[in-house]
Amino acid sequence: MPEYGSDGRVPRRGGAKGGLRVPVLVNLGLGVPASVPLYLAWWLLTEYMPMDCRTPEDLVKPGLTNCNYTILDHSHPVMFLLAVTGVFTVALVVVIDVILPLRRGRRPAAWLGAAVLIPVPFAVCLALA
């Protein structure tokens, strides 16, 4: 027999308030600032990694066809910015998807499952570009 509360209704048991809508929307919102480190990682993988040279001295070596001084010049600031923004983004995800749900007495499974949606805004921007 269900136990009735003081207002005459049966209290809800279990389940997260709001279902999956809040974790999905919050993680999609996290994807907007996460687009910065995702873009920097994409740039490193598509522009820097395919190059045949790694130092300016390699530019004069014969036989290297895929060397670009501009990409070589920008690689170190991009790597530094990727490290800084990546650490900030990971910390933000840990706080929002793990610590806050645990402090509210909820299991972070729904939040961590919705974290898969973080790259979606970047993928949409990449597809539209």
Coordinates of N, CA and C in Angstrom, one line a residue:
M1 N 0.8 -1.2 0.0 CA 0.0 0.0 0.0 C 0.9 1.2 0.0
P2 N 0.6 2.2 -0.9 CA 1.5 3.4 -1.0 C 1.3 4.3 0.2
E3 N 2.4 4.9 0.6 CA 2.3 5.9 1.7 C 2.1 7.3 1.1
Y4 N 1.1 7.9 1.7 CA 0.7 9.3 1.2 C 1.4 10.3 2.0
G5 N 1.8 11.4 1.3 CA 2.5 12.5 2.0 C 1.4 13.4 2.6
S6 N 1.9 14.5 3.2 CA 1.0 15.4 3.9 C 0.0 16.1 3.0
D7 N 0.4 16.2 1.7 CA -0.5 16.8 0.7 C -1.5 15.8 0.0
G8 N -1.4 14.6 0.4 CA -2.3 13.6 -0.2 C -1.8 12.9 -1.4
R9 N -0.6 13.2 -1.9 CA -0.1 12.6 -3.1 C 1.0 11.6 -2.7
V10 N 1.1 10.6 -3.6 CA 2.2 9.6 -3.4 C 3.5 10.2 -3.8
P11 N 4.5 10.3 -2.9 CA 5.8 10.9 -3.3 C 6.5 10.0 -4.4
R12 N 7.2 10.7 -5.3 CA 8.0 10.0 -6.3 C 9.2 9.4 -5.6
R13 N 9.6 8.2 -6.1 CA 10.8 7.6 -5.6 C 11.7 7.3 -6.7
G14 N 13.0 7.6 -6.4 CA 14.1 7.3 -7.4 C 14.0 8.2 -8.6
G15 N 14.8 8.0 -9.6 CA 14.8 8.8 -10.8 C 15.3 10.2 -10.6
A16 N 15.9 10.8 -11.6 CA 16.4 12.1 -11.5 C 15.3 13.1 -11.9
K17 N 15.3 14.2 -11.2 CA 14.4 15.3 -11.5 C 14.7 15.8 -12.9
G18 N 13.7 15.9 -13.7 CA 13.9 16.5 -15.0 C 14.4 15.5 -16.1
G19 N 14.6 14.2 -15.7 CA 15.0 13.2 -16.7 C 16.3 13.5 -17.3
L20 N 16.4 13.3 -18.6 CA 17.7 13.5 -19.3 C 17.8 14.9 -20.0
R21 N 16.7 15.7 -19.9 CA 16.7 16.9 -20.6 C 17.8 17.9 -20.1
V22 N 17.9 18.0 -18.8 CA 18.8 19.0 -18.2 C 20.3 18.5 -18.5
P23 N 20.7 17.3 -18.3 CA 22.0 16.9 -18.6 C 22.4 17.1 -20.1
V24 N 21.4 16.8 -20.9 CA 21.7 16.9 -22.4 C 21.9 18.4 -22.7
L25 N 21.0 19.2 -22.3 CA 21.2 20.7 -22.6 C 22.4 21.3 -22.0
V26 N 22.8 20.9 -20.7 CA 24.0 21.4 -20.1 C 25.2 21.0 -20.8
N27 N 25.3 19.7 -21.2 CA 26.4 19.2 -21.9 C 26.5 19.8 -23.4
L28 N 25.4 20.0 -24.0 CA 25.5 20.7 -25.3 C 26.0 22.1 -25.1
G29 N 25.6 22.8 -24.0 CA 26.1 24.1 -23.7 C 27.6 24.1 -23.4
L30 N 28.1 23.0 -22.7 CA 29.5 22.9 -22.5 C 30.3 22.7 -23.8
G31 N 29.6 22.2 -24.8 CA 30.3 22.0 -26.1 C 30.6 23.3 -26.8
V32 N 30.0 24.4 -26.4 CA 30.3 25.7 -27.0 C 31.7 26.1 -26.6
P33 N 32.1 26.2 -25.3 CA 33.4 26.6 -25.0 C 34.4 25.5 -25.3
A34 N 34.0 24.2 -25.3 CA 34.9 23.1 -25.6 C 35.2 23.1 -27.1
S35 N 34.6 23.9 -27.9 CA 34.9 24.0 -29.3 C 36.3 24.5 -29.5
V36 N 36.8 25.3 -28.6 CA 38.2 25.9 -28.7 C 39.2 24.8 -28.6
P37 N 39.3 24.0 -27.6 CA 40.3 23.0 -27.6 C 40.1 21.9 -28.6
L38 N 38.9 21.7 -29.0 CA 38.6 20.7 -30.0 C 39.1 21.2 -31.4
Y39 N 38.9 22.5 -31.7 CA 39.4 23.0 -32.9 C 41.0 23.0 -32.9
L40 N 41.6 23.4 -31.8 CA 43.1 23.3 -31.7 C 43.6 21.9 -31.9
A41 N 42.9 20.9 -31.4 CA 43.4 19.6 -31.6 C 43.2 19.1 -33.0
W42 N 42.1 19.6 -33.6 CA 41.8 19.3 -35.0 C 42.8 19.9 -35.9
W43 N 43.2 21.1 -35.6 CA 44.2 21.8 -36.4 C 45.6 21.1 -36.3
L44 N 46.0 20.7 -35.1 CA 47.2 19.9 -35.0 C 47.2 18.6 -35.7
L45 N 46.1 17.9 -35.7 CA 46.0 16.6 -36.4 C 45.9 16.8 -37.9
T46 N 45.3 17.8 -38.4 CA 45.1 17.9 -39.8 C 46.2 18.8 -40.5
E47 N 46.8 19.7 -39.8 CA 47.8 20.6 -40.4 C 49.2 20.3 -40.0
Y48 N 49.4 20.1 -38.7 CA 50.8 19.9 -38.2 C 51.3 18.5 -38.4
M49 N 50.5 17.5 -38.0 CA 51.0 16.1 -38.0 C 51.3 15.6 -39.4
P50 N 50.6 16.0 -40.5 CA 51.0 15.4 -41.8 C 52.3 16.0 -42.4
M51 N 52.9 17.1 -41.7 CA 54.1 17.7 -42.3 C 55.3 16.8 -42.1
D52 N 56.2 16.9 -43.1 CA 57.4 16.1 -43.1 C 58.5 16.8 -42.2
C53 N 58.4 18.0 -41.8 CA 59.4 18.7 -41.1 C 58.9 19.1 -39.7
R54 N 59.8 19.2 -38.7 CA 59.5 19.6 -37.4 C 60.2 20.8 -36.9
T55 N 61.3 21.2 -37.5 CA 62.1 22.4 -37.2 C 62.3 23.3 -38.4
P56 N 62.7 24.5 -38.2 CA 63.0 25.4 -39.4 C 64.2 24.9 -40.2
E57 N 65.1 24.2 -39.5 CA 66.2 23.7 -40.2 C 65.8 22.6 -41.3
D58 N 64.7 21.9 -41.0 CA 64.2 20.9 -41.9 C 63.7 21.5 -43.2
L59 N 63.4 22.8 -43.2 CA 62.9 23.4 -44.4 C 63.9 23.4 -45.6
V60 N 65.2 23.4 -45.3 CA 66.2 23.4 -46.4 C 66.6 22.0 -46.9
K61 N 66.1 21.0 -46.2 CA 66.5 19.6 -46.6 C 65.8 19.3 -47.9
P62 N 66.6 18.7 -48.8 CA 66.0 18.3 -50.1 C 65.1 17.1 -49.9
G63 N 64.1 17.0 -50.7 CA 63.2 15.8 -50.7 C 62.0 16.0 -49.8
L64 N 61.9 17.0 -49.0 CA 60.8 17.2 -48.1 C 59.8 18.1 -48.9
T65 N 58.7 17.6 -49.2 CA 57.7 18.3 -50.0 C 56.6 18.9 -49.2
N66 N 56.3 18.4 -48.1 CA 55.2 18.8 -47.3 C 55.7 19.6 -46.1
C67 N 56.3 20.8 -46.3 CA 56.8 21.6 -45.2 C 56.2 23.0 -45.4
N68 N 55.7 23.6 -44.4 CA 55.1 24.9 -44.4 C 55.6 25.7 -43.2
Y69 N 56.3 26.8 -43.4 CA 56.8 27.5 -42.4 C 55.8 28.2 -41.5
T70 N 54.7 28.6 -42.1 CA 53.6 29.2 -41.3 C 53.0 28.2 -40.3
I71 N 52.8 27.0 -40.7 CA 52.2 26.0 -39.8 C 53.3 25.7 -38.7
L72 N 54.5 25.6 -39.1 CA 55.6 25.3 -38.2 C 55.7 26.4 -37.2
D73 N 55.6 27.7 -37.6 CA 55.7 28.8 -36.7 C 54.5 28.9 -35.7
H74 N 53.3 28.5 -36.1 CA 52.2 28.5 -35.3 C 52.0 27.3 -34.4
S75 N 52.7 26.3 -34.6 CA 52.5 25.0 -33.8 C 52.7 25.2 -32.3
H76 N 53.7 25.9 -31.9 CA 54.0 25.9 -30.5 C 53.0 26.7 -29.7
P77 N 52.5 27.9 -30.2 CA 51.4 28.6 -29.5 C 50.1 27.8 -29.5
V78 N 49.9 27.1 -30.6 CA 48.6 26.2 -30.6 C 48.7 25.1 -29.6
M79 N 49.9 24.5 -29.5 CA 50.0 23.4 -28.5 C 49.9 24.0 -27.1
F80 N 50.4 25.1 -26.8 CA 50.3 25.8 -25.5 C 48.8 26.1 -25.2
L81 N 48.1 26.7 -26.2 CA 46.7 27.0 -26.0 C 45.9 25.8 -25.8
L82 N 46.2 24.7 -26.5 CA 45.5 23.5 -26.4 C 45.6 22.9 -25.0
A83 N 46.8 23.0 -24.4 CA 47.0 22.5 -23.1 C 46.2 23.3 -22.1
V84 N 46.3 24.6 -22.2 CA 45.6 25.5 -21.2 C 44.1 25.3 -21.3
T85 N 43.5 25.4 -22.6 CA 42.1 25.3 -22.7 C 41.6 23.9 -22.5
G86 N 42.4 22.9 -22.8 CA 42.0 21.5 -22.6 C 41.9 21.2 -21.1
V87 N 42.8 21.7 -20.3 CA 42.8 21.5 -18.8 C 41.5 22.2 -18.2
F88 N 41.3 23.4 -18.7 CA 40.1 24.2 -18.2 C 38.8 23.5 -18.6
T89 N 38.7 22.9 -19.8 CA 37.5 22.3 -20.3 C 37.3 21.0 -19.5
V90 N 38.4 20.2 -19.3 CA 38.2 18.9 -18.5 C 37.8 19.2 -17.1
A91 N 38.4 20.3 -16.5 CA 38.0 20.6 -15.1 C 36.5 21.1 -15.1
L92 N 36.1 21.8 -16.1 CA 34.7 22.2 -16.2 C 33.8 21.0 -16.3
V93 N 34.1 20.0 -17.1 CA 33.3 18.8 -17.3 C 33.3 18.0 -16.0
V94 N 34.4 17.9 -15.3 CA 34.4 17.1 -14.0 C 33.5 17.8 -13.0
V95 N 33.6 19.1 -12.9 CA 32.8 19.8 -11.9 C 31.3 19.7 -12.2
I96 N 31.0 19.9 -13.5 CA 29.5 19.9 -13.9 C 28.9 18.5 -14.0
D97 N 29.7 17.6 -14.5 CA 29.1 16.2 -14.7 C 29.4 15.3 -13.6
V98 N 30.3 15.5 -12.7 CA 30.5 14.6 -11.6 C 30.3 15.2 -10.2
I99 N 31.0 16.3 -9.9 CA 30.9 16.9 -8.6 C 29.5 17.4 -8.2
L100 N 29.0 18.2 -9.1 CA 27.7 18.8 -8.8 C 26.5 17.8 -8.6
P101 N 26.4 16.8 -9.5 CA 25.4 15.8 -9.3 C 25.6 15.0 -7.9
L102 N 26.9 14.7 -7.6 CA 27.1 14.0 -6.4 C 26.8 14.9 -5.2
R103 N 27.0 16.1 -5.2 CA 26.7 17.0 -4.1 C 25.2 17.1 -3.9
R104 N 24.5 17.0 -5.0 CA 23.0 17.0 -4.9 C 22.4 15.7 -4.5
G105 N 23.2 14.7 -4.3 CA 22.7 13.4 -3.9 C 22.2 12.5 -5.1
R106 N 22.6 12.9 -6.3 CA 22.2 12.1 -7.5 C 23.4 11.3 -8.0
R107 N 23.1 10.3 -8.8 CA 24.1 9.5 -9.4 C 24.5 10.2 -10.7
P108 N 25.8 10.3 -11.0 CA 26.2 11.1 -12.2 C 26.1 10.3 -13.5
A109 N 25.5 9.1 -13.5 CA 25.4 8.3 -14.7 C 24.8 9.0 -15.9
A110 N 23.7 9.7 -15.6 CA 23.0 10.4 -16.7 C 23.8 11.6 -17.2
W111 N 24.5 12.2 -16.3 CA 25.3 13.4 -16.7 C 26.6 12.9 -17.5
L112 N 27.2 11.8 -17.1 CA 28.3 11.3 -17.8 C 27.9 10.7 -19.1
G113 N 26.8 10.1 -19.2 CA 26.3 9.6 -20.5 C 26.0 10.7 -21.4
A114 N 25.5 11.9 -20.9 CA 25.2 13.0 -21.8 C 26.5 13.7 -22.2
A115 N 27.6 13.5 -21.5 CA 28.9 14.1 -21.9 C 29.4 13.7 -23.3
V116 N 28.8 12.7 -23.8 CA 29.1 12.3 -25.2 C 28.7 13.4 -26.2
L117 N 27.8 14.2 -25.8 CA 27.3 15.3 -26.7 C 28.1 16.5 -26.7
I118 N 29.2 16.6 -25.9 CA 30.0 17.8 -25.8 C 30.6 18.1 -27.2
P119 N 31.1 17.2 -28.0 CA 31.7 17.6 -29.3 C 30.6 17.9 -30.4
V120 N 29.4 17.8 -30.1 CA 28.4 18.1 -31.1 C 28.4 19.5 -31.7
P121 N 28.5 20.5 -30.8 CA 28.5 21.9 -31.4 C 29.7 22.1 -32.3
F122 N 30.9 21.5 -31.9 CA 32.1 21.6 -32.8 C 31.9 20.9 -34.1
A123 N 31.3 19.7 -34.0 CA 31.1 18.9 -35.2 C 30.1 19.7 -36.2
V124 N 29.1 20.3 -35.6 CA 28.1 21.1 -36.4 C 28.8 22.2 -37.1
C125 N 29.6 23.0 -36.3 CA 30.4 24.1 -36.9 C 31.3 23.6 -38.0
L126 N 32.0 22.5 -37.8 CA 32.9 22.0 -38.7 C 32.2 21.5 -40.0
A127 N 31.0 21.0 -39.8 CA 30.3 20.5 -41.0 C 29.7 21.7 -41.8
L128 N 29.4 22.8 -41.1 CA 28.9 24.0 -41.8 C 30.0 24.8 -42.4
A129 N 31.2 24.7 -42.0 CA 32.3 25.5 -42.6 C 32.8 25.0 -43.9

